[in-house]
Amino acid sequence: MTDGIPSAPPEAPDTPETVSTYLRLRGLKPSSKNWKRKRRVVDDENAPFTPGRDPGSLGAVLDKLSRDSGWQTTLAREDLVRQWADLAGSDTAKHSEPVSLERGLLTVKCDSTAWAKNLQYMRATIMTEIGRRYPDAGVENLRFIGPDVPSWKWGPRVVPGRGPRDTYG
C-alpha cells in the first residue's frame, strides 16, 4: 500500500477494465474465467436498426389490422353508404339514399319515380365511380327504387289480388 491506495493485484488479461477497477477498489483479485464475455444469441427480429423496427404510422397499423381481421369489405361498404353524397353528388344525395347492400346488389331508395328513372340512366357512371373508390365493397349491380306504397300482402296466408281499390282512387 503506497500513499493510502491499495496495491493493485495482477489483472487477468481478459477482464474488462471496469470490472478490474471495481475489483481492485474492493481489494479482490480479478479472474479471467469468471468475466469472459458470453456470446449473445442474435435475435434478428429484435436487433436494432433492422428493417421493420421503425414505428409505423397509425393509418398503416389500422390498415394492417383491418386486413388481417377481414374487415376490409365491411369497412368499404360502410364508407360507401356514409359518403354517398360525395359519390353521387349533393343534389342527387338529397333525393336518394342507399338502403341495402346484399349479395353484391346495392339498393338505392329515391324520393320519386322520376329520380329513380334518372339514376337508372346514370347507372354506368355511378358503378364506375363505386368500383374506382370502393373496390373492396363488392358492389356488382345497382337497383333504384321509388317511394313505397302500402302493401296489402302480409303474413303467411296471402290472397291473390290487388287489394282494396277504392282507398287510393
XYZ file of C-alpha atoms in Angstrom:
169
model
C 0.000 0.000 0.000
C 1.502 3.277 -1.132
C 0.150 6.699 -0.253
C -3.142 5.242 1.064
C -4.067 3.483 -2.187
C -4.236 -0.301 -2.042
C -1.802 -2.059 -4.287
C -3.347 -3.441 -7.438
C -3.297 -7.205 -7.747
C -2.183 -8.518 -11.117
C -5.082 -8.323 -13.600
C -6.245 -11.199 -15.710
C -5.751 -10.451 -19.421
C -9.419 -10.898 -20.498
C -11.084 -8.969 -17.686
C -12.873 -5.754 -18.779
C -11.347 -2.572 -17.420
C -14.454 -1.529 -15.497
C -14.665 -4.887 -13.756
C -10.977 -4.938 -12.916
C -11.185 -1.372 -11.494
C -14.157 -2.368 -9.344
C -12.413 -5.494 -8.087
C -9.179 -3.596 -7.465
C -11.006 -0.996 -5.367
C -12.696 -3.767 -3.422
C -9.367 -5.447 -2.874
C -10.280 -8.589 -4.817
C -8.267 -10.315 -7.486
C -9.913 -10.367 -10.930
C -10.192 -13.766 -12.514
C -10.374 -14.096 -16.284
C -12.568 -17.186 -16.371
C -15.457 -15.544 -14.494
C -15.529 -12.377 -16.606
C -15.245 -13.693 -20.112
C -17.883 -12.225 -22.340
C -20.630 -14.621 -23.184
C -21.679 -14.824 -26.773
C -25.029 -13.215 -27.244
C -27.587 -15.026 -29.278
C -28.514 -12.590 -32.007
C -32.266 -12.296 -32.420
C -32.723 -10.775 -35.881
C -36.303 -9.813 -35.143
C -35.392 -7.625 -32.170
C -31.991 -6.384 -33.305
C -31.695 -2.597 -33.530
C -31.551 -0.821 -36.889
C -33.066 -3.749 -38.793
C -35.911 -3.275 -41.264
C -39.334 -3.226 -39.669
C -38.176 -1.791 -36.338
C -39.240 1.791 -37.015
C -42.670 2.679 -35.674
C -45.322 2.778 -38.387
C -47.963 5.389 -38.922
C -51.319 4.925 -37.253
C -53.058 4.598 -40.614
C -50.716 1.802 -41.706
C -51.239 -0.042 -38.418
C -55.044 0.238 -38.684
C -54.945 -0.821 -42.339
C -52.924 -3.930 -41.436
C -55.293 -4.696 -38.538
C -58.396 -4.398 -40.735
C -56.786 -6.518 -43.487
C -55.666 -9.215 -41.027
C -59.074 -9.266 -39.309
C -61.047 -9.435 -42.553
C -62.804 -6.113 -42.017
C -61.862 -4.606 -45.415
C -65.191 -5.451 -47.071
C -67.302 -4.275 -44.143
C -65.406 -1.004 -43.809
C -65.564 -0.341 -47.562
C -69.340 -0.870 -47.506
C -69.739 1.474 -44.548
C -67.642 4.122 -46.295
C -69.774 3.789 -49.430
C -73.003 4.398 -47.514
C -71.513 7.156 -45.348
C -70.012 9.029 -48.317
C -72.942 8.639 -50.708
C -73.215 12.439 -51.097
C -69.606 12.668 -52.329
C -70.088 9.716 -54.654
C -73.419 10.620 -56.266
C -73.325 14.381 -55.835
C -75.017 16.569 -53.250
C -78.182 17.247 -55.316
C -78.665 13.568 -56.057
C -77.997 12.623 -52.433
C -80.785 14.959 -51.283
C -83.283 12.806 -53.205
C -81.734 9.338 -52.783
C -80.096 7.160 -50.147
C -78.607 3.663 -50.151
C -80.801 1.330 -48.104
C -79.223 -2.114 -48.502
C -76.237 -3.940 -49.898
C -76.803 -7.673 -50.116
C -75.090 -10.256 -52.332
C -73.470 -7.544 -54.458
C -76.712 -5.627 -55.109
C -76.798 -2.031 -53.849
C -80.378 -0.824 -53.460
C -80.908 2.942 -53.546
C -84.253 4.407 -52.483
C -85.307 7.625 -54.233
C -87.854 10.319 -53.342
C -89.809 9.852 -56.560
C -90.015 7.503 -59.511
C -88.606 10.306 -61.682
C -85.416 10.375 -59.600
C -85.227 6.577 -59.723
C -85.516 6.628 -63.529
C -82.879 9.362 -63.903
C -80.478 7.468 -61.660
C -81.038 4.350 -63.780
C -79.728 6.362 -66.704
C -76.670 7.262 -64.610
C -76.097 3.649 -63.518
C -72.864 3.165 -65.516
C -71.324 6.375 -64.196
C -72.204 5.547 -60.586
C -70.976 1.943 -60.914
C -67.670 3.153 -62.372
C -67.191 5.571 -59.505
C -68.058 2.904 -56.901
C -65.579 0.497 -58.490
C -62.876 3.156 -58.507
C -63.368 4.413 -54.944
C -64.572 1.292 -53.117
C -63.268 -1.819 -54.878
C -63.480 -3.885 -51.669
C -67.204 -3.155 -51.169
C -68.199 -5.901 -53.618
C -70.923 -3.929 -55.433
C -71.796 -5.739 -58.659
C -75.157 -4.190 -59.520
C -77.356 -1.209 -58.663
C -81.098 -1.102 -58.137
C -83.011 2.156 -57.873
C -86.458 2.071 -56.298
C -89.078 4.775 -55.916
C -91.211 5.545 -52.884
C -93.122 2.649 -51.408
C -96.869 2.293 -51.493
C -98.511 0.247 -48.781
C -98.573 -3.467 -49.410
C -101.640 -5.484 -48.528
C -99.745 -8.746 -48.626
C -98.640 -9.557 -45.108
C -98.455 -12.738 -43.133
C -98.241 -16.402 -44.058
C -101.634 -16.545 -45.877
C -101.931 -14.160 -48.821
C -104.899 -13.993 -51.143
C -104.058 -13.081 -54.739
C -105.471 -9.804 -55.987
C -104.872 -6.065 -55.979
C -106.294 -5.343 -52.528
C -108.836 -2.623 -51.748
C -109.247 -0.378 -54.764
C -111.394 2.467 -53.548
C -108.945 3.670 -50.867
C -106.458 5.483 -53.155
C -108.738 6.359 -56.076
